[in-house]
Short mmCIF file of C-alpha atoms in Angstrom, two decimals:
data_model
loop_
_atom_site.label_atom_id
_atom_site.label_comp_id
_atom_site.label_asym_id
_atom_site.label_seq_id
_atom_site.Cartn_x
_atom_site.Cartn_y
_atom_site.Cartn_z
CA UNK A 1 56.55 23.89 89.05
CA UNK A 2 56.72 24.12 85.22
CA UNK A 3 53.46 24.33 83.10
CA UNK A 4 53.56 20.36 82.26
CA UNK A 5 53.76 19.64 85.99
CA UNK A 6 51.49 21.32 86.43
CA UNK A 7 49.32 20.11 83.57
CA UNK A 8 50.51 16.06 84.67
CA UNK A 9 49.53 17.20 88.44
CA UNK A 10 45.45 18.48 87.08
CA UNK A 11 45.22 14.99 85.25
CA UNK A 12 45.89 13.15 88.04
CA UNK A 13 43.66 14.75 90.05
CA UNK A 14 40.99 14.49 87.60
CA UNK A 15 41.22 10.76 86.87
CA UNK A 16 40.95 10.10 90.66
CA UNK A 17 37.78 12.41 91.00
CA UNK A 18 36.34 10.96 88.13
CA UNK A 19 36.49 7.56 90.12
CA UNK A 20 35.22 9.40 92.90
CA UNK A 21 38.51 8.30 95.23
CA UNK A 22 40.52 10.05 97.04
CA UNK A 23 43.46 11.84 96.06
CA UNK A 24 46.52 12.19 99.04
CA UNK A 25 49.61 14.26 98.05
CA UNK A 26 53.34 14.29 99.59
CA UNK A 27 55.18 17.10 98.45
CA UNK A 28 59.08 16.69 99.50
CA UNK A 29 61.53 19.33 98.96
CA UNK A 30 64.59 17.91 97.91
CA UNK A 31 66.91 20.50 98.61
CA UNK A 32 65.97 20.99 102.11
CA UNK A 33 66.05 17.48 102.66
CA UNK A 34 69.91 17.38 101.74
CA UNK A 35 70.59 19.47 104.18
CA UNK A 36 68.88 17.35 107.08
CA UNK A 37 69.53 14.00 106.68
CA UNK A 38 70.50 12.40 109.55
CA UNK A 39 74.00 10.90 109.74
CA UNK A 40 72.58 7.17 111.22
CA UNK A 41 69.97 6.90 108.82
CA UNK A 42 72.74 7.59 106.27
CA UNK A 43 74.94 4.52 107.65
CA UNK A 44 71.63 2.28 107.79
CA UNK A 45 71.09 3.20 104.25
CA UNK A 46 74.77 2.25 102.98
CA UNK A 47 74.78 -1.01 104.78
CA UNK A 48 71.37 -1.49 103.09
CA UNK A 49 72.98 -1.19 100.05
CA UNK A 50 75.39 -3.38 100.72
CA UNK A 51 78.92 -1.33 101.12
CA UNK A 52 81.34 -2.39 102.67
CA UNK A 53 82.03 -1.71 106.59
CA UNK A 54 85.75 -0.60 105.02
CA UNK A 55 84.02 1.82 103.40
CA UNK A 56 81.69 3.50 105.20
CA UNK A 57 84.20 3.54 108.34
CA UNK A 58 85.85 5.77 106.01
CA UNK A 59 82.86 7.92 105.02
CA UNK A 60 82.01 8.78 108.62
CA UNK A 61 85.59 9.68 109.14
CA UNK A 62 85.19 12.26 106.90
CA UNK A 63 81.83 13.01 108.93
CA UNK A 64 83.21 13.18 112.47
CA UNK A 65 83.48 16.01 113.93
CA UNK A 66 82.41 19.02 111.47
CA UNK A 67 82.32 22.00 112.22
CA UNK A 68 81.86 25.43 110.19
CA UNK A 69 81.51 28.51 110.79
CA UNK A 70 79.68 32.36 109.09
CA UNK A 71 81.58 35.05 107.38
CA UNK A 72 80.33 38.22 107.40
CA UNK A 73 81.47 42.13 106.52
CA UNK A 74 82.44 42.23 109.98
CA UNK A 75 84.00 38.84 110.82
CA UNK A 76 83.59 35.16 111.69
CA UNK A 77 81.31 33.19 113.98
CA UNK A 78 82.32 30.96 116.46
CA UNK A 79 82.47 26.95 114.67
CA UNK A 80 79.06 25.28 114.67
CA UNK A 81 79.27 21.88 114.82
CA UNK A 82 77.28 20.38 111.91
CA UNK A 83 75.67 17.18 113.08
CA UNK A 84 73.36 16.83 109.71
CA UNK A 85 72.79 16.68 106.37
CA UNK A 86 76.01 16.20 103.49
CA UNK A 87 78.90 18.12 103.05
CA UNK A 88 77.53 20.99 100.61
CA UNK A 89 80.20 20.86 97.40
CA UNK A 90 81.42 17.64 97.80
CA UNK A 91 81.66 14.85 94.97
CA UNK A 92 80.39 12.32 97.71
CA UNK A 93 77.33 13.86 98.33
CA UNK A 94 75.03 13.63 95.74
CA UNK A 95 75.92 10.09 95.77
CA UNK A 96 75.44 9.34 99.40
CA UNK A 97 71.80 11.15 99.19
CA UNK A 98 70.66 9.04 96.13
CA UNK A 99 71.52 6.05 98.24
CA UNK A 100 69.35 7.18 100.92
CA UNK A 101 66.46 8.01 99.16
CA UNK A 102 66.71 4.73 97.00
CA UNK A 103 66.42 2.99 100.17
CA UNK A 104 64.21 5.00 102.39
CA UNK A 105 61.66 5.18 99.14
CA UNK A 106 61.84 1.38 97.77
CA UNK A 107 58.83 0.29 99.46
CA UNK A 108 56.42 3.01 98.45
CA UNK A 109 58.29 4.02 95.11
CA UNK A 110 56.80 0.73 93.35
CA UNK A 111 53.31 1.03 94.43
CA UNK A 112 52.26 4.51 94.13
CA UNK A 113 52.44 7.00 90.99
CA UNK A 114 55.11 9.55 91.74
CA UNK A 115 56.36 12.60 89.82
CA UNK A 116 59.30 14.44 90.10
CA UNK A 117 60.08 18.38 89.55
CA UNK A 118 63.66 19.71 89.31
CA UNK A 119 64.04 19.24 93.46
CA UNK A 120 60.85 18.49 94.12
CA UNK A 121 59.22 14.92 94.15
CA UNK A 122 54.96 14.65 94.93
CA UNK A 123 53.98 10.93 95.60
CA UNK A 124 50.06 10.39 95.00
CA UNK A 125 48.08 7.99 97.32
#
């Protein structure tokens, strides 16, 4: 966290102590949650949105099936079949997360004070 996060994240605190209420924080990571997102919430969240069944037929084409595998100094794994999160370098990607966390944060993202850090976002209750 940088120094005004930091300094946003005391005031906060301090305006809810001084009306003696409690304070709950949700700290989520966005980086790691990238990487875990699961593929049907992913299709729930583009229909939500309203794209086209043409569309995302085509988007869990490109889905089906991964697989990757480690290099090392010594050689290659056998493929691991990736069943979550998006393709890491794609020009999809950042896209398809935004969707899903425009959707799967609507109905909280309106009513409670939120801040957000580089990848980090902390919602306040």
């Amino acid at each position: 966290m940088t120094t005004d996060a930091l300094f946003a994240l005391k005031v906060i605190v301090e305006k809810y102590r001084e009306k003696q209420r409690e304070l709950h924080c949700v700290f989520i990571d966005l980086e790691k949650a990238y990487d875990r997102v699961p593929r049907e919430e992913m299709w729930y969240c583009l229909r939500a949105k309203g794209v086209t069944a043409k569309y995302i037929k085509v988007i869990q084409e490109m889905y089906e099936g991964n697989e990757t595998v480690v290099r090392r100094d010594v050689g290659s794994t056998e493929p691991l079949y990736v069943r979550v999160g998006l393709h890491q370098g794609s020009a999809l990607s950042p896209l398809l997360f935004a969707i899903v966390m425009d959707v799967l944060t609507d109905p909280i993202r309106h009513e409670v004070p939120w801040n957000m850090y580089a990848d980090d976002v902390v919602l306040f209750e």
